[in-house]
Coordinates of C-alpha atoms and ligand atoms in Angstrom, one line a residue:
X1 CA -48.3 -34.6 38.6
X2 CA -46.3 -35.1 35.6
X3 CA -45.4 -31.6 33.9
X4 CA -43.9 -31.4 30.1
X5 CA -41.4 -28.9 30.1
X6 CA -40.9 -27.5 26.7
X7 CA -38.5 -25.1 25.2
X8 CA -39.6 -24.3 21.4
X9 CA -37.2 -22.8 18.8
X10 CA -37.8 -22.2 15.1
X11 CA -36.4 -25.3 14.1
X12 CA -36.1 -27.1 17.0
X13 CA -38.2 -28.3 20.2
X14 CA -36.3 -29.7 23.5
X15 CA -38.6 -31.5 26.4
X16 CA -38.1 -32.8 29.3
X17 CA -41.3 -35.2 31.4
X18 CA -41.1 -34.3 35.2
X19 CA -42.6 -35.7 37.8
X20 CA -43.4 -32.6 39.9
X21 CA -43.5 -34.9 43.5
X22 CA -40.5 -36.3 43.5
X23 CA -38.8 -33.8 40.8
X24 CA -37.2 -36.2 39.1
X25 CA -36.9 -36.3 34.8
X26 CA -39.5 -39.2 33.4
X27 CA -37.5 -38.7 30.1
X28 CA -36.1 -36.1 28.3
X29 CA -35.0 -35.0 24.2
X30 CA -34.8 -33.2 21.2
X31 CA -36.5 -32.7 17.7
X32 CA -33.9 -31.1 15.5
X33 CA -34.4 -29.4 11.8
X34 CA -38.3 -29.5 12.2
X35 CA -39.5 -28.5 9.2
X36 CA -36.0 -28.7 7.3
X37 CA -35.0 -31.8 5.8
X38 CA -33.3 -34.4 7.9
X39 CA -35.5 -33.8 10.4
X40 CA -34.7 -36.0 13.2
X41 CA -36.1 -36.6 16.8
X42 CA -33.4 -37.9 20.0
X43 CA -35.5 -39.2 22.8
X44 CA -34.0 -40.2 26.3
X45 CA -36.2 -42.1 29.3
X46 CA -34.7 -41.9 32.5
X47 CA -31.6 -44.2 33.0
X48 CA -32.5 -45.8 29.7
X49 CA -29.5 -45.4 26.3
X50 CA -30.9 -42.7 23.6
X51 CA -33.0 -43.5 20.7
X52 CA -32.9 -41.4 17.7
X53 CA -35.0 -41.6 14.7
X54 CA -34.9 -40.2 11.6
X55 CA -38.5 -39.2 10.7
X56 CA -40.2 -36.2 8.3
X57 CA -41.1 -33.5 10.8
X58 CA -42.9 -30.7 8.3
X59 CA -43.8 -28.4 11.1
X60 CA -44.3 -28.2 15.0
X61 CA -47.2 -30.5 15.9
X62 CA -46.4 -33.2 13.9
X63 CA -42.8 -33.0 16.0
X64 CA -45.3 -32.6 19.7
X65 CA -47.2 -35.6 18.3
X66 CA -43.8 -37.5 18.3
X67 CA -43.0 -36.5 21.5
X68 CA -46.3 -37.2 22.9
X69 CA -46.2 -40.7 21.2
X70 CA -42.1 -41.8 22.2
X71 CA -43.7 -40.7 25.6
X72 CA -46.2 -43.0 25.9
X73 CA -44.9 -45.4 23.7
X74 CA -44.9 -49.2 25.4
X75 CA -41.3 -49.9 24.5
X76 CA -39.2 -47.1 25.5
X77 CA -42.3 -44.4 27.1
X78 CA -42.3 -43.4 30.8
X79 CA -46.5 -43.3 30.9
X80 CA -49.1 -45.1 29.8
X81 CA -51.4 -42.0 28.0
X82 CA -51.8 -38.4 27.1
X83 CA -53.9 -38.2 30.1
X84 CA -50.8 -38.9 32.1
X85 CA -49.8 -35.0 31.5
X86 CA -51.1 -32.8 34.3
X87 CA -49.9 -29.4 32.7
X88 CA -46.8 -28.1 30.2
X89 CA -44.4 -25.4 30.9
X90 CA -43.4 -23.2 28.1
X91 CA -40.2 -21.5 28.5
X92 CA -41.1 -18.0 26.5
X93 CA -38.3 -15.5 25.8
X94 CA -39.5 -12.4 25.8
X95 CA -42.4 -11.0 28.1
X96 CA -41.7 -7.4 27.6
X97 CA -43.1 -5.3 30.4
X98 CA -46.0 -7.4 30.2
X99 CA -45.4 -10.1 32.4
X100 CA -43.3 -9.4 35.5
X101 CA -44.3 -13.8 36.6
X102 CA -45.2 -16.8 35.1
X103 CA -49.0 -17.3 33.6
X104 CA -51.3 -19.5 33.1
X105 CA -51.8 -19.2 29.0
X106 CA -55.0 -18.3 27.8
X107 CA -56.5 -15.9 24.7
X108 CA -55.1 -13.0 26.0
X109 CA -51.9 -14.1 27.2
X110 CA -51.3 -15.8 23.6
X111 CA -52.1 -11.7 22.5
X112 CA -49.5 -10.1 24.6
X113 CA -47.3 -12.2 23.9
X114 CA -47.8 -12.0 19.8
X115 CA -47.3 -8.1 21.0
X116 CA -43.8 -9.0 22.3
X117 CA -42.3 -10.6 19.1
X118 CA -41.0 -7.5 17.3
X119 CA -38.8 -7.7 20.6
X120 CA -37.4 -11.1 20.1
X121 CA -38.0 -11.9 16.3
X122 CA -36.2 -15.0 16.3
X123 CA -37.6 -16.7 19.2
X124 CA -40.8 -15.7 20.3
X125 CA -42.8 -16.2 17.1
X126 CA -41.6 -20.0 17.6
X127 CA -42.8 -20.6 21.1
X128 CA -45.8 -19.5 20.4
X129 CA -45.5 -22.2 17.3
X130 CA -44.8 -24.8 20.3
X131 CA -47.4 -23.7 22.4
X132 CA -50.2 -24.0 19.6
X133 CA -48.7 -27.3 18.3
X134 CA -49.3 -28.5 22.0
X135 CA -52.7 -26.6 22.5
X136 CA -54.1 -28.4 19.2
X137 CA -52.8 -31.9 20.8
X138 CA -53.6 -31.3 24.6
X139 CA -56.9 -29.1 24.0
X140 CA -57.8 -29.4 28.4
X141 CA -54.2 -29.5 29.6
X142 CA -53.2 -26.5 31.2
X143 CA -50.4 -24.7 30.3
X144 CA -47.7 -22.1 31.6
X145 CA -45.6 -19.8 30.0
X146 CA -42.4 -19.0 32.1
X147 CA -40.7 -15.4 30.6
X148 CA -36.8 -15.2 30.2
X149 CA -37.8 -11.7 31.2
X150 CA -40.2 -11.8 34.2
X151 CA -37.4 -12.0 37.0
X152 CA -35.1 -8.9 35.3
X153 CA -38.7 -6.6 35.7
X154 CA -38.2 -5.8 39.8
X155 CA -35.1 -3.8 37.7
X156 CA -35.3 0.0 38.9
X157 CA -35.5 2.8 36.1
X158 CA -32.0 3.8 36.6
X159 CA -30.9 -0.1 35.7
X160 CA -33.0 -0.2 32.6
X161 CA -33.2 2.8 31.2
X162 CA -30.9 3.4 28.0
X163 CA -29.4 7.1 27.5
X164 CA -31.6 7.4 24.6
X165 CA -34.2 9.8 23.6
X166 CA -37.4 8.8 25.8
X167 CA -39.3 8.6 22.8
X168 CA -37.6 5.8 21.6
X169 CA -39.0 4.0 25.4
X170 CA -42.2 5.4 24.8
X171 CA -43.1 4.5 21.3
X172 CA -41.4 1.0 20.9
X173 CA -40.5 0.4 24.7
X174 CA -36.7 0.6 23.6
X175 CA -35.0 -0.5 27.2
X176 CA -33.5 -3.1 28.9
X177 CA -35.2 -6.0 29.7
X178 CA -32.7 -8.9 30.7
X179 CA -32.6 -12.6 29.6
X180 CA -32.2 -16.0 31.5
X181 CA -33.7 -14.9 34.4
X182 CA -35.4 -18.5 34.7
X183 CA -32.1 -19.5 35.9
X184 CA -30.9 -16.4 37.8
X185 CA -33.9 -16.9 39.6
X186 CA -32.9 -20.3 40.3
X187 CA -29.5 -19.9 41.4
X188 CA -29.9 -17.1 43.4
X189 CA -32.9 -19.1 45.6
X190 CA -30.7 -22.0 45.9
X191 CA -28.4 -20.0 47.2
X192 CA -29.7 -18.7 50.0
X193 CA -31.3 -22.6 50.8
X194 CA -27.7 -23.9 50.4
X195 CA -26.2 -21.3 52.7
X196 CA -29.5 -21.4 55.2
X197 CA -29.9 -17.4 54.2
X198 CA -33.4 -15.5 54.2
X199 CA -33.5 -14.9 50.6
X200 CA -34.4 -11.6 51.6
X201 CA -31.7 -10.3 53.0
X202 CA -29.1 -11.7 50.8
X203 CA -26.9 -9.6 48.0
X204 CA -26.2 -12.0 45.2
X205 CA -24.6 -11.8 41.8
X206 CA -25.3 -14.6 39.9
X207 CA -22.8 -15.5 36.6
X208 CA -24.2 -17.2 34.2
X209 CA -21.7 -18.2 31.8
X210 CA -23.0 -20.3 29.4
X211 CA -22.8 -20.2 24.9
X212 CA -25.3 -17.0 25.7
X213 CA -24.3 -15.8 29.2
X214 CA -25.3 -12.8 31.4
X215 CA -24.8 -12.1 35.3
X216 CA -27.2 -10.5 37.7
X217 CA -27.5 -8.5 41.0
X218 CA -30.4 -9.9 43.0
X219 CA -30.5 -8.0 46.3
X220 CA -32.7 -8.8 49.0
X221 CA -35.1 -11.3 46.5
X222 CA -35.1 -9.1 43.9
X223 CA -33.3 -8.5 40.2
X224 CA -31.6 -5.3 40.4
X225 CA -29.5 -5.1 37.4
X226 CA -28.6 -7.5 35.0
X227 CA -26.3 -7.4 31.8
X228 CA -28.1 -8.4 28.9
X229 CA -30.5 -5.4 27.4
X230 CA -33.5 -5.0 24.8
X231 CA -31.7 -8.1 23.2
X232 CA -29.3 -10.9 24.8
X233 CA -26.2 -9.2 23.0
X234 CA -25.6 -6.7 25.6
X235 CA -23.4 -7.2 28.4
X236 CA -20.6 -10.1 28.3
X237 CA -18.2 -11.5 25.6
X238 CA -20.4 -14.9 24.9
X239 CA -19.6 -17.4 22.7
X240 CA -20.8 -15.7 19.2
X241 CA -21.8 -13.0 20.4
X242 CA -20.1 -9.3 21.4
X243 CA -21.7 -8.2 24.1
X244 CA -21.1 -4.6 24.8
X245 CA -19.5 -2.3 22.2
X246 CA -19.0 1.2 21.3
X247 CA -22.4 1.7 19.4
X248 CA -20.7 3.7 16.4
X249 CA -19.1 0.4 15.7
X250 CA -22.1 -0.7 13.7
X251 CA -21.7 2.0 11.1
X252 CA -18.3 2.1 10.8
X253 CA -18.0 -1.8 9.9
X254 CA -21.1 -1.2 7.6
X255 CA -19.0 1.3 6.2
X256 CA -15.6 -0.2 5.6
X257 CA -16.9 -3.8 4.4
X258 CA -19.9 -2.9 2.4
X259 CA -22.5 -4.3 4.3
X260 CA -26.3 -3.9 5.6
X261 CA -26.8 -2.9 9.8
X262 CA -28.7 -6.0 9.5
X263 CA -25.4 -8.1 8.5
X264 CA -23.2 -6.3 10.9
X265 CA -26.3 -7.2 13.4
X266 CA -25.6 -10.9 12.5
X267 CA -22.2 -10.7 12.5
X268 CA -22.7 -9.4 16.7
X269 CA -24.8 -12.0 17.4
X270 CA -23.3 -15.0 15.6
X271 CA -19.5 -14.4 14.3
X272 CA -18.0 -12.5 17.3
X273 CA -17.7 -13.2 20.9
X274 CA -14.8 -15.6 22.0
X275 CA -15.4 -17.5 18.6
X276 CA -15.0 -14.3 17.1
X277 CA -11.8 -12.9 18.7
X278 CA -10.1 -16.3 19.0
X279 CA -10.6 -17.5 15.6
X280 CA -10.8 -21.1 17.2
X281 CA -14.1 -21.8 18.5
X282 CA -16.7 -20.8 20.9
X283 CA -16.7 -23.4 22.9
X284 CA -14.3 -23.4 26.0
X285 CA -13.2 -27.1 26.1
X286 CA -11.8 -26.1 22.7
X287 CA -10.3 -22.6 23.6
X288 CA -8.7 -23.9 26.6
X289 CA -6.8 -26.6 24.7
X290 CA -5.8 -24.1 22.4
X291 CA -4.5 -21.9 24.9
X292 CA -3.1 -24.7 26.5
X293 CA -1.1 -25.6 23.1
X294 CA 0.2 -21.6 23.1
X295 CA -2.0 -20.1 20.7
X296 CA -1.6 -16.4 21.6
X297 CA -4.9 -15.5 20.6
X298 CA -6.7 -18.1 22.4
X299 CA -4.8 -16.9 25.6
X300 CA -5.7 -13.2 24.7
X301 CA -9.1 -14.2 24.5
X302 CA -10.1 -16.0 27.6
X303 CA -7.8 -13.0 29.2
X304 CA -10.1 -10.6 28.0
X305 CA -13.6 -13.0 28.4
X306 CA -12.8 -13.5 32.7
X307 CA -12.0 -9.2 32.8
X308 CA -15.2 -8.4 31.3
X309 CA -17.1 -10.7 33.7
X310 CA -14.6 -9.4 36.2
X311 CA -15.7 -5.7 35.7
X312 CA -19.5 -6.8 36.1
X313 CA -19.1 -8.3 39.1
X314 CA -16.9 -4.9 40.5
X315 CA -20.1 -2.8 39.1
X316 CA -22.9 -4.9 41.0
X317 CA -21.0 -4.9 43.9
X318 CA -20.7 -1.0 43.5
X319 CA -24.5 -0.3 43.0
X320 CA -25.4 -2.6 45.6
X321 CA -23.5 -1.5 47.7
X322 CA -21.9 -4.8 48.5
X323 CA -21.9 -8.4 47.6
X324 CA -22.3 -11.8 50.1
X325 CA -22.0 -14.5 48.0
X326 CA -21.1 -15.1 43.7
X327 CA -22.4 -17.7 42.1
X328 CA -21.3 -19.1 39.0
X329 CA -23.6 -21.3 36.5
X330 CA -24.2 -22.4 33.1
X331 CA -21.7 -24.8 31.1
X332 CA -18.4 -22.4 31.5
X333 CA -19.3 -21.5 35.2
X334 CA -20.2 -25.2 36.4
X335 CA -17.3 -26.7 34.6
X336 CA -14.7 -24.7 33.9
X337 CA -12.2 -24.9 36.7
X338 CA -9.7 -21.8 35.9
X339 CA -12.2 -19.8 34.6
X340 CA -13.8 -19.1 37.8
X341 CA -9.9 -19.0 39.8
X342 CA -9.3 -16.1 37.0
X343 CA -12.4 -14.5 37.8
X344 CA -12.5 -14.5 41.1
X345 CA -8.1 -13.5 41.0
X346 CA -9.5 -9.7 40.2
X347 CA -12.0 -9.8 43.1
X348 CA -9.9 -9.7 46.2
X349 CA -10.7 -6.3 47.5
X350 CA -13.9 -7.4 47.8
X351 CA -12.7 -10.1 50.5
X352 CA -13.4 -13.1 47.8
X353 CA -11.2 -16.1 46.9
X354 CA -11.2 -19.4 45.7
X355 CA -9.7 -22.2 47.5
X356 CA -7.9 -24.6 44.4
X357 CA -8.9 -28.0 46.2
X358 CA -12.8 -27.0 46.9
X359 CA -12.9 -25.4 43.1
X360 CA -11.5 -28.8 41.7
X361 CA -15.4 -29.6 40.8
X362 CA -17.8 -29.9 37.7
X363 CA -21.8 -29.3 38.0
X364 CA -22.1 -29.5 41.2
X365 CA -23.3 -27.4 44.5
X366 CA -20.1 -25.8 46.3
X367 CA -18.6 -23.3 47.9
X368 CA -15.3 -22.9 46.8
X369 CA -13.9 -19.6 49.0
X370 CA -12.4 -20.0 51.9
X371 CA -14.1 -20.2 55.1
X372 CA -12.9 -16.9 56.3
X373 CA -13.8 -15.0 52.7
X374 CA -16.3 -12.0 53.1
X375 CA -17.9 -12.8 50.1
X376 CA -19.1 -16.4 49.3
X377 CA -18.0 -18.0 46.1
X378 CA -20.3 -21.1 45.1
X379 CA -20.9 -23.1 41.8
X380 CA -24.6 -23.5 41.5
X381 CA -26.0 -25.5 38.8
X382 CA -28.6 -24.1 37.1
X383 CA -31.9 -26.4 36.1
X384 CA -34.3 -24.2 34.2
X385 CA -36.3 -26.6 33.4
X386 CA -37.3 -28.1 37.3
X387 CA -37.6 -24.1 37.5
X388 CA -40.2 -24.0 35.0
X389 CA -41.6 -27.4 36.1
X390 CA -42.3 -25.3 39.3
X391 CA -43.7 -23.0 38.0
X392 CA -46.5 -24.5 35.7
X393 CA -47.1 -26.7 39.3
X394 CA -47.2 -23.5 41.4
X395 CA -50.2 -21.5 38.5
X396 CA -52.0 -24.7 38.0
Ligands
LIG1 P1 -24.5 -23.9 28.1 O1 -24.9 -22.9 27.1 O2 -24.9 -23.6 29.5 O3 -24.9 -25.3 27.7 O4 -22.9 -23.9 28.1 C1 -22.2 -24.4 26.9 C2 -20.8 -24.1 27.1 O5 -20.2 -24.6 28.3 C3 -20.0 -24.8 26.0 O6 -19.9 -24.0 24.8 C4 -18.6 -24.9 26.6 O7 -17.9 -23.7 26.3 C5 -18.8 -24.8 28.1 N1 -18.5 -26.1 28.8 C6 -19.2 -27.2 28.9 N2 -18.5 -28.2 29.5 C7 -17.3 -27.6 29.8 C8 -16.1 -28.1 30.5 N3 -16.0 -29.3 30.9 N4 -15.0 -27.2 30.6 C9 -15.1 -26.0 30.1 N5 -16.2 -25.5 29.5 C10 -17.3 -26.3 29.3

């Protein structure tokens, strides 16, 4: 069965056509400024060069029509019809304590999650945009929604409550939910299949260090504790954004420059993290050449990214009383080569290294400790989108 995989922002809508037998992408791309002008629409079949066109895209299902139509289009499509599309998985970000798995989307489903998007304003209000757009085009095609949240809600009270009034939990479900879990999900199965492990009896923490990046403790198969919270800008430094901070920090900005929570709120989420602190860029390739070149501040800053993510991993391995393997994913963890020797260089009470000649790799499966290492260090890459694929195979 051929499953479209899509992954639905406000302005934008990324897709990817997978063949569920062999798992293999048909095609894959991107509509970009939908409903902004310049909207434009990059479209990828499988070992075939990009197109890209330019084309008016006023709102979501005129930009699934143009999917649906570059997909089956006799030039550069990868099938013949619509009728070609067995089922679509949407990737949807916040399931509050609805949805603990994956769903098959009907009325009620489309209800709960309209009663998550005070939770995640930004996002879930547009995938449910991209699954309308695709119900209106696809009316018999039956379609998943795969949470960001589901995997994180195994999490025990004591991991997700916030020492806050109960009130606040009670009246508007204030907590910690947890984010990218499609992917620590992912990673921590292939894991255990890589290693030949009963996913059962493994204790994993799983990095995922990507622009947004979080890391979670999954012990015997399930999510223990994870770093991001009620939003993703708990938890690590990430590219924009903060992660954890003193919480009077809000105010006191708000105070000294004038401004609304709301703008200090943007400024966390957008205008801080590594980008923030470095003043150079929150992308890593960048960073690292900067540091490289002997900017102080770019040293300072990856310094103090790799000890946060250090202290994580020392916490997980505290509360669960132990860690067998770390796994690193996500652009930073897959690619970047002293980032993980730095991490790992804080972590060798634990009995973990990292052999320099088996860390020497980019996006692809490894273990890069030592033979004789207590604790397993492996890259993983992450594929959220097979895992969603998966999914919407597995309901339907
Ligand atoms: P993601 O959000 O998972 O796509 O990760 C994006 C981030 O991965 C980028 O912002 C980069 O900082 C980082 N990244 C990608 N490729 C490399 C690389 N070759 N070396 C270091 N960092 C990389």
């Amino acid at each position: 069965m051929n499953v479209l995989v899509i992954n639905c922002g406000s302005s934008s809508l990324k897709y990817q056509l997978i063949d569920s037998y062999t798992e293999k992408v048909l095609a894959k791309g991107l509509c970009e400024r939908i409903g902004i002008d310049g909207s434009m629409l990059t479209h990828q079949p499988e070992g075939k060069d990009k197109i890209v066109t330019q084309t008016d895209m006023p709102n979501h299902t005129v930009a699934v029509e143009l999917v649906i139509k570059s997909l089956t289009d006799r030039e550069n499509g990868v099938i013949d019809s619509l009728e070609e599309i067995g089922a679509v998985g949407h990737r949807v970000v916040h399931g509050g304590e609805s949805f603990a798995e994956s769903v098959v989307i009907n009325d009620e489903v489309m209800k709960a999650i309209e009663d998550c998007n005070d939770l995640a304003p930004l996002h879930n209000p547009a995938n449910l945009i991209g699954i309308r757009a695709c119900q209106e085009l696809m009316p018999d095609v039956p379609m998943v929604a795969v949470f960001d949240t589901a995997f994180h809600q195994t999490m025990p009270k004591k991991a997700y409550y916030y020492g806050l009034p109960h009130e606040y939990y009670e009246k508007y479900k204030v907590r910690r939910y947890g984010f990218h879990g499609t992917s620590h999900s992912y990673v921590s199965k292939r894991v255990a299949e890589i290693l030949g492990k009963d996913y059962g009896s493994l204790k994993t923490i799983v990095c995922h260090l990507g622009n947004g990046a979080s890391i979670s403790a999954v012990m015997n198969g399930k999510c223990v504790d994870t770093s991001m919270g009620l939003t993703p800008l708990e938890g690590l430094i990430m590219g924009t954004r903060s992660g954890d901070l003193d919480p009077a920090i809000l105010g006191y900005i708000a105070g000294k420059e004038n401004l609304t929570l709301d703008e200090v709120t943007n400024i966390l989420n957008k205008k801080s993290g590594v980008l923030g602190l470095s003043g150079v860029s929150s992308d890593f390739r960048d960073l690292e050449a900067a540091a490289n070149d002997g900017n102080q501040l770019a040293i300072d800053t990856l310094d103090t990214y790799y000890y946060r993510v250090a202290k994580y991993i020392g916490a997980y391995a505290a509360t669960m009383n132990g860690v067998d393997v770390i796994a690193f994913t996500a652009g930073v963890g897959e690619n970047n080569i002293t980032g993980r020797e730095q991490v790992v260089s804080y972590l060798g009470y634990l009995g973990a290294d990292v052999v320099p000649e088996k860390n020497n790799v980019r996006g692809k499966e490894q273990v890069i400790s030592s033979d004789q290492a207590k604790v397993k260090v492996m890259v993983v890459p992450t594929n959220e989108e097979l895992a969603i694929a998966r999914e919407t195979v597995r309901l339907v």
